[in-house]
Short mmCIF file of C-alpha atoms in Angstrom, two decimals:
data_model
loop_
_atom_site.label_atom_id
_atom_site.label_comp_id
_atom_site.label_asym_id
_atom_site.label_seq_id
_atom_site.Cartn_x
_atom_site.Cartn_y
_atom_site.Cartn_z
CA UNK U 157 0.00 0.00 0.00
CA UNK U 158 2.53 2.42 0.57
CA UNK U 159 4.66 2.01 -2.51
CA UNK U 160 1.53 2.36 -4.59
CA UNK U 161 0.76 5.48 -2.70
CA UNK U 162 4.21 6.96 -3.07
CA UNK U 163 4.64 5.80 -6.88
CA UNK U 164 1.01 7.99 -7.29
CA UNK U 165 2.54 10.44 -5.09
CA UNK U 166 5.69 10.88 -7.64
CA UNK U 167 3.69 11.19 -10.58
CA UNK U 168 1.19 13.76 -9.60
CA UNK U 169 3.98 15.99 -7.82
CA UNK U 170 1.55 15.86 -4.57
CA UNK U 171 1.37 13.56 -1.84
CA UNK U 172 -2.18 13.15 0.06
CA UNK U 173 -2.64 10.64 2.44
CA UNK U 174 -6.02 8.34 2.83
CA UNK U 175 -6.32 10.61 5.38
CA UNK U 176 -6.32 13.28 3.63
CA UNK U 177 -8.29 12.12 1.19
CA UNK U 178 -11.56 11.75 3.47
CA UNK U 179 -11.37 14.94 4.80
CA UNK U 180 -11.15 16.59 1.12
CA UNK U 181 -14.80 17.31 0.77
CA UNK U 182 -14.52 18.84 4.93
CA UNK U 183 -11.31 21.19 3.79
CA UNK U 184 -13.63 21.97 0.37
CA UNK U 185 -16.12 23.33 2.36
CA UNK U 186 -14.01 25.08 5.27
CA UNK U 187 -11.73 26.77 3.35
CA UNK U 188 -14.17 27.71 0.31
CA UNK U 189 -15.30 30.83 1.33
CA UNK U 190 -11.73 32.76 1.55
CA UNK U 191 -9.86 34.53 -0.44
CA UNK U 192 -7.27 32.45 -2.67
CA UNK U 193 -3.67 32.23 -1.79
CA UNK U 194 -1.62 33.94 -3.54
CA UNK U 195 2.11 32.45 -4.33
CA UNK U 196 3.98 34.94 -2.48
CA UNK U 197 8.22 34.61 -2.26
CA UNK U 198 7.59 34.14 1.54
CA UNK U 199 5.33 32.39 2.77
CA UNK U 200 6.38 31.87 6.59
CA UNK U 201 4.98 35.42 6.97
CA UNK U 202 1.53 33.84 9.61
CA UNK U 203 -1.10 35.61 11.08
CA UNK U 204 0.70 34.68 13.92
CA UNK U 205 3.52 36.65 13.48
CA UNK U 206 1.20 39.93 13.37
CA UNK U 207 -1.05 38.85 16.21
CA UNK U 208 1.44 37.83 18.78
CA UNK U 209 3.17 41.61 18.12
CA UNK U 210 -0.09 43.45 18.74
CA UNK U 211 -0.28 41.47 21.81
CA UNK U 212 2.22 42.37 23.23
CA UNK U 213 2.41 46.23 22.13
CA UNK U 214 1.20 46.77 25.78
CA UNK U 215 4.42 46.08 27.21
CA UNK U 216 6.91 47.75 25.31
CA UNK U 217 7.70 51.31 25.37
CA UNK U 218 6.84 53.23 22.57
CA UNK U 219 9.70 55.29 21.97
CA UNK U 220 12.74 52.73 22.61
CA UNK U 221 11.10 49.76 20.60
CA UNK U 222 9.78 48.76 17.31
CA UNK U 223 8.77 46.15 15.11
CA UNK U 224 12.21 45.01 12.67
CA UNK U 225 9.36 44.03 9.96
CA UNK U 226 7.68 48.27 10.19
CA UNK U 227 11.60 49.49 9.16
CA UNK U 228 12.50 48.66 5.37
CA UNK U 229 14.71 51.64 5.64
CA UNK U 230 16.49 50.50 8.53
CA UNK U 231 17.56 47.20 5.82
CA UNK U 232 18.54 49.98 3.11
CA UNK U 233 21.78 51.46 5.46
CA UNK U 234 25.13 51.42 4.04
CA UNK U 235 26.12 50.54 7.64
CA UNK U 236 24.60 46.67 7.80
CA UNK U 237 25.55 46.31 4.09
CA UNK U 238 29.23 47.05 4.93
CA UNK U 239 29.32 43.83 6.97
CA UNK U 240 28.84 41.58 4.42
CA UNK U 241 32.70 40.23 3.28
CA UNK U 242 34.06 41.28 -0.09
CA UNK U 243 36.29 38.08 0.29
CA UNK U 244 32.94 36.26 0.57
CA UNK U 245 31.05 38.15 -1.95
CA UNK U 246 34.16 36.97 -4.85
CA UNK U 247 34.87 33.67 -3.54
CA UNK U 248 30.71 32.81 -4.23
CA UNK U 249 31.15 34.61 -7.52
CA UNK U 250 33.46 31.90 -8.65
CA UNK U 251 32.40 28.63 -7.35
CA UNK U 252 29.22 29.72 -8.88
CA UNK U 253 30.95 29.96 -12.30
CA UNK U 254 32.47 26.31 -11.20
CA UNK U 255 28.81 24.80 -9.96
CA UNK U 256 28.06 26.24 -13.62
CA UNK U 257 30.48 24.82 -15.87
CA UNK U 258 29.99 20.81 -15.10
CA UNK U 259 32.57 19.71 -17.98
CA UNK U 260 35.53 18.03 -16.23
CA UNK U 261 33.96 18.18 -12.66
CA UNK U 262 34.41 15.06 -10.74
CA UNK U 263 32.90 14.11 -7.75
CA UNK U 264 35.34 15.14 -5.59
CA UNK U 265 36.02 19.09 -7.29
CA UNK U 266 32.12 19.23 -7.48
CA UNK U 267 31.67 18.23 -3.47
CA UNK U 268 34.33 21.19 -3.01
CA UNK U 269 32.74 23.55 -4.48
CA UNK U 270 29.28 22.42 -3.18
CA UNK U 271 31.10 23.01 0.35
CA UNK U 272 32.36 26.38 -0.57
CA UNK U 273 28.63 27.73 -1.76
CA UNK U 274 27.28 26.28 1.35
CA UNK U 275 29.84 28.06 3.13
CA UNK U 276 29.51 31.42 1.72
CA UNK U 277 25.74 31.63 1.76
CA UNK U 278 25.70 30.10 5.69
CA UNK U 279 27.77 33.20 6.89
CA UNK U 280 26.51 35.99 5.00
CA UNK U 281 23.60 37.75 2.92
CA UNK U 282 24.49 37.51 -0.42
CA UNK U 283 22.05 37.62 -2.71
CA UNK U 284 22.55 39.86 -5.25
CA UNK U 285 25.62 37.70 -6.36
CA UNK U 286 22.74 35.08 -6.70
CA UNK U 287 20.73 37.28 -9.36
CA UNK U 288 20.12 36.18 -12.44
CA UNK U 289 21.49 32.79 -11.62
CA UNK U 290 19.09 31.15 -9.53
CA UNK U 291 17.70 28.98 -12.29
CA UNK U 292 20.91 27.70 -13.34
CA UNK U 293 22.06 26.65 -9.70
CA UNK U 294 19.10 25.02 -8.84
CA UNK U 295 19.47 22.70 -12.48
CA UNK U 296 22.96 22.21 -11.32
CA UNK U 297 21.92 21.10 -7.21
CA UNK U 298 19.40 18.51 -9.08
CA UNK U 299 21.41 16.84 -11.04
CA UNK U 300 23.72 16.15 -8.47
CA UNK U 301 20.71 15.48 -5.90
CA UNK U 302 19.46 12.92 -8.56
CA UNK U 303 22.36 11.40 -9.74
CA UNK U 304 23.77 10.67 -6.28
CA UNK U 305 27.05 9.83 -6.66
CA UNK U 306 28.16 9.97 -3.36
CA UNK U 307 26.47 10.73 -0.17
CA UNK U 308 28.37 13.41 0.79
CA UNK U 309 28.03 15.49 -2.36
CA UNK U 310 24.28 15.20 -2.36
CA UNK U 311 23.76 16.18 0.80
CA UNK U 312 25.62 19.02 0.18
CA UNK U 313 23.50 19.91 -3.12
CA UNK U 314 20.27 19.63 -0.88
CA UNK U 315 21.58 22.25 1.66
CA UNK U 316 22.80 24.73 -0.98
CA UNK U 317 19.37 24.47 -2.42
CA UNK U 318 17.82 25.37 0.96
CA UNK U 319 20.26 27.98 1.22
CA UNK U 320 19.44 29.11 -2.51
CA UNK U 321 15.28 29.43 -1.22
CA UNK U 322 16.24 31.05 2.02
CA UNK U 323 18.20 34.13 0.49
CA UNK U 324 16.59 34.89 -2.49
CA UNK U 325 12.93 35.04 -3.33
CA UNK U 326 11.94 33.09 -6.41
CA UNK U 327 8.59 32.57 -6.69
CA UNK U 328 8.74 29.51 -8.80
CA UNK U 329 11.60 27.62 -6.65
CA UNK U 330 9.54 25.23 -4.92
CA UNK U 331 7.55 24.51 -8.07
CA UNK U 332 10.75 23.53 -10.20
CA UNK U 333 12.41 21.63 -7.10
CA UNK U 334 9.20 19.83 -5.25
CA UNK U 335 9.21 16.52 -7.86
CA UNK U 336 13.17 16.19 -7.04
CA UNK U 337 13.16 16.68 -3.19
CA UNK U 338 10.29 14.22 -2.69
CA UNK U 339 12.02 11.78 -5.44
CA UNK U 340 14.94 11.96 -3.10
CA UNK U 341 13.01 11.02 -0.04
CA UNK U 342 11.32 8.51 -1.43
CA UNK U 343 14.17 6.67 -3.24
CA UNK U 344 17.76 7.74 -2.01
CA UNK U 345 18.95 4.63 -0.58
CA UNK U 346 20.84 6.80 2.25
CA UNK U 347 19.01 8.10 5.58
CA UNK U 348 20.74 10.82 5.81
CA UNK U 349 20.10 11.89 2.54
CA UNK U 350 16.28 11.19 2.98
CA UNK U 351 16.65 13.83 6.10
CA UNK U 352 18.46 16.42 4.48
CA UNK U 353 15.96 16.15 1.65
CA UNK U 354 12.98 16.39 4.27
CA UNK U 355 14.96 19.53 5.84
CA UNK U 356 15.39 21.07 2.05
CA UNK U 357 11.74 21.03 1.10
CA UNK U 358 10.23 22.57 4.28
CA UNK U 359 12.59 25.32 3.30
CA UNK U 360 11.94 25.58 -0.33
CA UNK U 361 8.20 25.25 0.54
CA UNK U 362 8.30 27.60 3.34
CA UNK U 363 10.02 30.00 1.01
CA UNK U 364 10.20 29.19 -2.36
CA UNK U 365 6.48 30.74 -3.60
CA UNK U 366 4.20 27.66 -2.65
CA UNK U 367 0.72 28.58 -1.79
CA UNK U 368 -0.88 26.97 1.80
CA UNK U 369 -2.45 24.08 0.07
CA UNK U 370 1.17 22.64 -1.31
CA UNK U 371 2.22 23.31 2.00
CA UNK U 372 -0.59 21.36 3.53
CA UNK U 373 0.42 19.11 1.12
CA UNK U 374 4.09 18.44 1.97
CA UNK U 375 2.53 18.10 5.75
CA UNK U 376 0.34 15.37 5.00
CA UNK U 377 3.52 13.28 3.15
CA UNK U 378 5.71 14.26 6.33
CA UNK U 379 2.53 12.84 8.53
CA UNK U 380 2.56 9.65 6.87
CA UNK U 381 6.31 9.23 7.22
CA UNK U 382 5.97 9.94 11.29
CA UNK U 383 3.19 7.36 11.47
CA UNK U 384 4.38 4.84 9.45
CA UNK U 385 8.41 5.22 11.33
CA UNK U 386 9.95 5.64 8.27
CA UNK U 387 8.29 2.58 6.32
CA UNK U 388 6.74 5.10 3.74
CA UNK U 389 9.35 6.06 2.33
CA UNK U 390 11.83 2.89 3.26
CA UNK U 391 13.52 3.78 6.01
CA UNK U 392 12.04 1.93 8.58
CA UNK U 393 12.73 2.75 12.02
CA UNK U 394 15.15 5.64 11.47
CA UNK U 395 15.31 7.70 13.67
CA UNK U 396 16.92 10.33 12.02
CA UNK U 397 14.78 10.41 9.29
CA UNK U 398 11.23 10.32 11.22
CA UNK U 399 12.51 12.91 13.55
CA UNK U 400 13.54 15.33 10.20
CA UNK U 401 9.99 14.49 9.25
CA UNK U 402 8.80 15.80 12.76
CA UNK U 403 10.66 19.20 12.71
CA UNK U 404 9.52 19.94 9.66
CA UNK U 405 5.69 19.50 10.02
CA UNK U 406 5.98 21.50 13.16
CA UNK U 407 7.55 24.66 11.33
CA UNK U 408 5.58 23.87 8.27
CA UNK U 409 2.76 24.18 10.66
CA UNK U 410 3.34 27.20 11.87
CA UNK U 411 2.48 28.51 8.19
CA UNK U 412 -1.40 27.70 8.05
CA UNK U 413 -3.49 29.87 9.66
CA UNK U 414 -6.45 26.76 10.29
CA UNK U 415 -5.28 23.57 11.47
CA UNK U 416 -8.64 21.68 12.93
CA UNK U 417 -8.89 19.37 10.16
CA UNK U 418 -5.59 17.96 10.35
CA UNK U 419 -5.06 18.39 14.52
CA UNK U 420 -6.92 15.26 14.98
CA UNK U 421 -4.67 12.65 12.80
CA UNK U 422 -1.44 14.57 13.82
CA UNK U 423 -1.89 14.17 17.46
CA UNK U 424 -2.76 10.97 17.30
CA UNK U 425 0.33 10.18 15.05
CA UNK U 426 2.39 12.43 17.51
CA UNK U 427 1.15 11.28 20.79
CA UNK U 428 2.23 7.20 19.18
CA UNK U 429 5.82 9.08 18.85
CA UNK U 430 6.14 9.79 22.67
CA UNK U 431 6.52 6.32 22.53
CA UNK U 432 9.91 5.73 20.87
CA UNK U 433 13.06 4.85 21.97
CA UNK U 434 15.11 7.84 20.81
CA UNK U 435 14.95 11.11 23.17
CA UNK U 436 14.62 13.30 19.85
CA UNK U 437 11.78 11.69 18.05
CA UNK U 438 10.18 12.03 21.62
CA UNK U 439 11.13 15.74 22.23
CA UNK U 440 10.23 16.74 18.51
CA UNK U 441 6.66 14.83 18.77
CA UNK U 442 5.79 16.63 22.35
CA UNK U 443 6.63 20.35 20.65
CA UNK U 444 4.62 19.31 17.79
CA UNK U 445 1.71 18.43 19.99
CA UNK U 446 2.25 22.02 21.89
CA UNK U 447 2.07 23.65 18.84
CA UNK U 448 -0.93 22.39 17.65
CA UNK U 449 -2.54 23.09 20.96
CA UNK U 450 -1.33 26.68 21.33
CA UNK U 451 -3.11 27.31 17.36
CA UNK U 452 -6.02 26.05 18.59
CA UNK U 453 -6.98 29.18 20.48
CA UNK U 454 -6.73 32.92 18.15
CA UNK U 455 -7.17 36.22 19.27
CA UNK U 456 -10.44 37.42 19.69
CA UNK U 457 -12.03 39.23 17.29
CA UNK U 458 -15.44 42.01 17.28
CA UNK U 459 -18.21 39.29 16.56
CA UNK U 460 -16.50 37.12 19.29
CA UNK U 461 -18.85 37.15 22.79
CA UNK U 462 -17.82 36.27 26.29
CA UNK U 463 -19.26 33.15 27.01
CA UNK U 464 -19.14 31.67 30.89
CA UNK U 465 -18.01 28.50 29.52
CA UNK U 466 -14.83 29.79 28.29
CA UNK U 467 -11.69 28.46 30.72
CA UNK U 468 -10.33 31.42 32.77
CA UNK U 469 -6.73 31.07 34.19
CA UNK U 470 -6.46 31.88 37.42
CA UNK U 471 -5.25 35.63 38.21
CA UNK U 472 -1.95 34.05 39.71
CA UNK U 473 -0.96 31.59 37.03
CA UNK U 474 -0.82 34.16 34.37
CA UNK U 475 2.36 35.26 33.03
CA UNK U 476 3.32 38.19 34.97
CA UNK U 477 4.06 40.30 31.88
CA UNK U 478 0.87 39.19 29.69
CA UNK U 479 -1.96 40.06 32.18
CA UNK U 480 -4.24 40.67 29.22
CA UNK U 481 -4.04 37.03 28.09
CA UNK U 482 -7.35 36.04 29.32
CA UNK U 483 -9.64 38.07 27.24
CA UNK U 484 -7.17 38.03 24.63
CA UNK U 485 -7.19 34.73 23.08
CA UNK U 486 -10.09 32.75 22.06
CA UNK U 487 -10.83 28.36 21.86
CA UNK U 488 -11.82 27.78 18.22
CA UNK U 489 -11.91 23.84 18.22
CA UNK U 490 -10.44 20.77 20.27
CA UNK U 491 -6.69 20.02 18.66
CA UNK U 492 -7.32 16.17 20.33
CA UNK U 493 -10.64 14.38 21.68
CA UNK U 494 -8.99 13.07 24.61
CA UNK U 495 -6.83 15.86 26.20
CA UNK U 496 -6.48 14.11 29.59
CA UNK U 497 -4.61 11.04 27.81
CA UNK U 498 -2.13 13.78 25.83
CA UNK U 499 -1.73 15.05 29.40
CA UNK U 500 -1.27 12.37 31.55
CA UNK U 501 1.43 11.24 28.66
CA UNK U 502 3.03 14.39 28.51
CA UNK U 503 3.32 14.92 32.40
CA UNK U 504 4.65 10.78 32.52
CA UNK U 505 7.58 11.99 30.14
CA UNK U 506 8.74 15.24 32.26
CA UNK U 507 9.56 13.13 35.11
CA UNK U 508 10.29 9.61 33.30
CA UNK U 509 13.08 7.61 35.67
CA UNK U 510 14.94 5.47 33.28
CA UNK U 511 18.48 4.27 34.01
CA UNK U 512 18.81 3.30 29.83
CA UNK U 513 19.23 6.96 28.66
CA UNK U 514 21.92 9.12 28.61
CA UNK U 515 21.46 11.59 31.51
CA UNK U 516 22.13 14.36 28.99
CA UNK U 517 18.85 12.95 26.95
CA UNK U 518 17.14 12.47 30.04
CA UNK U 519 17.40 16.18 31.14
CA UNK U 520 16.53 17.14 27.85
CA UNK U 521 13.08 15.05 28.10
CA UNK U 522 12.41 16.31 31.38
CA UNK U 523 12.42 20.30 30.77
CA UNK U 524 11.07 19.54 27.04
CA UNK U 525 8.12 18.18 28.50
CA UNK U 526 7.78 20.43 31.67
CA UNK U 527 7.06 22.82 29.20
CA UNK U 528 4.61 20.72 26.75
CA UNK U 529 2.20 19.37 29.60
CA UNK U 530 1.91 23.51 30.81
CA UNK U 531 0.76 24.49 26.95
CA UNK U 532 -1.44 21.26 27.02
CA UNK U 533 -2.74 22.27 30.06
CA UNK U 534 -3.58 25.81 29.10
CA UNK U 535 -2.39 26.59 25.31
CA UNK U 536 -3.28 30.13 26.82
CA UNK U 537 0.20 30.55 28.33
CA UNK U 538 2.38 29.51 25.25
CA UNK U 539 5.58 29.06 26.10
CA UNK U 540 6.84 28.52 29.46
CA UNK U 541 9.89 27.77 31.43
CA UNK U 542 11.14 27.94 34.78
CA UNK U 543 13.93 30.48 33.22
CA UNK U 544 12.34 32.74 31.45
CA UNK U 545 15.84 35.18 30.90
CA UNK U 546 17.04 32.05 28.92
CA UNK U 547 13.83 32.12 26.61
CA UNK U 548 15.31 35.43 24.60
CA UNK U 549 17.34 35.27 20.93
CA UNK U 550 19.32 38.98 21.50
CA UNK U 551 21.00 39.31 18.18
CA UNK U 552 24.39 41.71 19.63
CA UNK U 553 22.88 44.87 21.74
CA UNK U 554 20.15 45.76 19.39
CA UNK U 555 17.83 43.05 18.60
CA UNK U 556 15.89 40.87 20.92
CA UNK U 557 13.16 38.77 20.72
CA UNK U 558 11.06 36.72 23.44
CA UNK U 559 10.55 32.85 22.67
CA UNK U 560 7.30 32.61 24.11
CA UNK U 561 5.15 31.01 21.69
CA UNK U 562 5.68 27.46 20.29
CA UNK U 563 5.38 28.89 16.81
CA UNK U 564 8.59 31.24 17.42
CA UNK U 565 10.55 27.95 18.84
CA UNK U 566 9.70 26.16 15.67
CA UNK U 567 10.92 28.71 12.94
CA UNK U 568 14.22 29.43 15.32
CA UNK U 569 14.93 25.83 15.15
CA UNK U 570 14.09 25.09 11.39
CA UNK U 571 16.65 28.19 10.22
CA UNK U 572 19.43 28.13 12.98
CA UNK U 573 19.44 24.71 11.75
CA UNK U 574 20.16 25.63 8.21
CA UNK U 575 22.19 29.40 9.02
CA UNK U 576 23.75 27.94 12.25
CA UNK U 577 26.55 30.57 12.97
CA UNK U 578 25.72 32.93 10.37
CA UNK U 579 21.91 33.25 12.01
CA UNK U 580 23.04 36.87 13.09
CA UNK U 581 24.50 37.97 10.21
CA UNK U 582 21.34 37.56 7.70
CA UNK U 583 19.54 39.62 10.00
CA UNK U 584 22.61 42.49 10.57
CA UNK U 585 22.93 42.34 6.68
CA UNK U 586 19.32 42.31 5.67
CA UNK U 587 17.82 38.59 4.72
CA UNK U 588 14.10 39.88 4.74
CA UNK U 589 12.62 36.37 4.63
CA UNK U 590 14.85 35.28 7.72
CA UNK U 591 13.37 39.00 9.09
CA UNK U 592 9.48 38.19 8.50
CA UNK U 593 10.21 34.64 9.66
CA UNK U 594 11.51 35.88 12.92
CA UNK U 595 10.63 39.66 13.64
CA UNK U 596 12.69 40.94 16.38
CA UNK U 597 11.94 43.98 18.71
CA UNK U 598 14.59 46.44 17.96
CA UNK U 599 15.92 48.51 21.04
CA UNK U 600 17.50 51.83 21.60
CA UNK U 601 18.10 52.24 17.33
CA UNK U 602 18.47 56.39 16.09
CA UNK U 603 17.58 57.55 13.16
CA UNK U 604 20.42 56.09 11.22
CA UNK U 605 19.50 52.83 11.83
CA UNK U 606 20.86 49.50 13.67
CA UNK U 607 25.15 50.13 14.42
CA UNK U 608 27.43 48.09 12.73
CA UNK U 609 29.10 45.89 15.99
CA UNK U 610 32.40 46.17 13.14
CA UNK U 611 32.05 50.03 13.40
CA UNK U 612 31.89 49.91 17.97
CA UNK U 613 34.88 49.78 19.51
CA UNK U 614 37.18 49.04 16.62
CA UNK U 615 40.62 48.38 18.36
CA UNK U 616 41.60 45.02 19.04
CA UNK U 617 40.51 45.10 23.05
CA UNK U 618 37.39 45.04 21.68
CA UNK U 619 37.57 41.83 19.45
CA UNK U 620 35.37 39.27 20.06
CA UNK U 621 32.95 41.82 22.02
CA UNK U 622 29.88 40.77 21.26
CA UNK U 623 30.70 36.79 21.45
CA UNK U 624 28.89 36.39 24.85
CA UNK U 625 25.69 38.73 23.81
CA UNK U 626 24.83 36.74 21.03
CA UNK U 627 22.42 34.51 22.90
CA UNK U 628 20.25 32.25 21.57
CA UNK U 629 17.44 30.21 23.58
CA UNK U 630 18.97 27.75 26.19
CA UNK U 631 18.52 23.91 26.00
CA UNK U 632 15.99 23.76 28.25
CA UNK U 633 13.44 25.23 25.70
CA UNK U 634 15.77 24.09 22.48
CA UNK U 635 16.46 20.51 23.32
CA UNK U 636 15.93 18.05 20.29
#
């Protein structure tokens, strides 16, 4: 059954599950009565993202803070601009002309190069060196993502095609690269490939122009490879591979604004995950299962009454710095029809005693999970920890933003994942769909916009300044 729904899958160019498939008339009839998609270059830009600011405008002072996303010119300065390397800027320039001109490459002088683009585009914003050459690369990554020669080189091909989506908008990307990342999932006879492949598409879907139903679409495939452990797409029991599958839903899901057709089947497939032997299938399940709880309540709107059967939280058990929670957010459907059994698993894992796990895993479980079972609780509170100082991303002295919502978590992890170290320097030098993924609250910024940390402090005393301010969010809120 599965190879005959992945062969159909493959020839369409869409996966949809038997699931899926029963609750097409449902999702016909839901969704008929708003306004199309439209294919945008970004589409990780949520109602969420919009929503969660205006919630929290009440807490921030109006005249030392503002929304990164409300300051285009603030991207424009020559000062960010300056900090992206000419060294870099040349040394893409040319392994681009090398990625380009295939006659004589071997697999060992095309991995190199692979590993230089990957390198170049990880530390810095460099997208204009990208224009007019998009098309060509991404013929170039497929071949070598299709051909396979070695596992090495097409892992590398799958990253620089994330990398590719991530800094410049193309609004045909994901349209020209969905049949070959889902080939490569399906067939590569490597797990690791299959993962990087499942990391590459929820980045060239998230950003590559795709519209909410392909996205919904590349959720249902990543749903049936989480519930099957891997056997739908051969790789049974890996790990590695159903956990990529995981992580991806999740920040895919952060995406589409209405979930309560598919919350049902995903918690069910997610809550089967807590099950498994490996730490971060178990870790990436319970954040999953947050998420989809926290989206099940939205901000009130005008046509919205107060009704005594909506749950109140307690005057003491809300957050001390979101006192207007309670009227704020509303309960638009049940994400699960049993939440005392997603509880009672949940609270199990945040205090499982097992002497067969690494204490490291163990640790991560335990605060993972502390912080599920309160969002399953009350999806009201987002996210909590007992730290809350260590649930801020500060990008140097300017830039900080709170990871309070599950949805925030998600979209950290998917593109720290992919940028890893050069995270802070797409949003110093300007990656707008890294900025709308992610908006940050900007603090203490003049008129000339965000300072350069190159330009502060420039003698050598001063090197290495602004190491122990970059902080991102600690384990106990990170842990996968």
């Amino acid at each position: 059954m599965h190879e005959d729904l992945r062969r159909r899958a493959l020839e369409s160019g869409k996966t949809v599950s038997n699931k899926a498939k029963s609750k097409q008339s449902s999702r016909g009839s839901s969704r008929g009565n708003s306004a199309p998609n439209s294919r945008s270059a970004s589409r990780v830009q949520s109602r969420d993202v919009s929503d969660d600011e205006d919630l929290d405008k009440g807490n921030l002072s109006d005249d030392t803070t503002q929304s990164i996303n409300s300051i285009d010119a603030l991207l424009e300065t020559d000062d960010i601009n300056e900090q992206t390397s000419d060294v870099a800027r040349q040394e893409l320039s040319d392994v681009i002309s090398q990625l380009l001109d295939r006659k004589g490459s071997n697999n060992k002088s095309r991995e190199d190069a692979l590993a230089t683009y990957v390198k170049c585009l990880t530390s810095h914003y460099l997208a204009e060196v990208l224009y007019g050459r998009v098309q060509d690369l991404v013929n170039a990554f497929s071949r070598s993502i299709k051909a396979e020669t070695s596992e090495k080189e097409t892992t590398l091909a799958l990253r620089a095609m994330a990398l590719t989506a991530i800094t410049f908008a193309d609004s045909n990307l994901y349209e020209t690269v969905a049949a070959s990342l889902k080939r490569s999932i399906s067939d590569s006879r490597s797990t690791a490939v299959k993962a990087a492949a499942i990391y590459a598409i929820g980045i060239c879907v998230s950003f590559g122009g795709a519209d909410e139903e392909e996205i919904l679409d590349v959720m249902t495939f990543l749903l049936e490879i989480a519930s099957s452990d891997g056997a739908f797409v051969d790789a049974d029991d890996s790990a590695e591979v159903v956990t990529a599958a995981l992580n991806t839903y999740g920040f895919l899901a952060t995406q589409v604004e209405d979930l309560e057709q598919e919350s049902e089947d995903a918690v069910a497939t997610f809550l089967d995950q807590l099950d498994a032997d490996d730490a971060k299938v178990q870790v990436s399940a319970g954040e999953n299962i947050a998420l989809l709880y926290e989206k099940c309540y939205t901000p009130r709107e005008e046509d919205d009454e107060s009704s005594s059967s909506d749950e109140e939280i307690p005057e003491d058990e809300l957050p001390n710095d979101r006192p207007h929670m309670r009227s704020y957010l509303v309960k638009r459907y049940n994400p699960y029809h049993n939440t005392h059994e997603v509880l009672d698993k949940v609270t199990a894992l945040a205090s499982l005693s097992t002497k067969s796990m690494h204490r490291r895993d163990k640790k991560a479980l335990h605060q993972s999970f502390a912080s599920i079972a309160m969002t399953v609780q009350d999806p009201r509170l987002g996210l909590q920890s007992n730290n809350a100082s260590k649930m801020v991303v500060r990008v140097h002295r300017e830039g900080e933003m709170r990871v309070d919502k599950w949805w925030k978590l998600m979209r950290l992890h998917a593109i720290r994942r992919l940028l890893a170290g050069g995270f802070v320097n797409h949003y110093f030098e300007g990656n707008k769909q890294v900025l709308d993924a992610l908006p940050m609250i900007m603090r203490g910024i003049g008129s000339s916009g965000m300072a350069s940390p190159r330009k502060i402090g420039g003698n050598k005393g001063s090197k290495g300044k602004y190491r122990d301010v970059r902080r991102f969010v600690s384990a106990d809120v990170t842990a996968a």
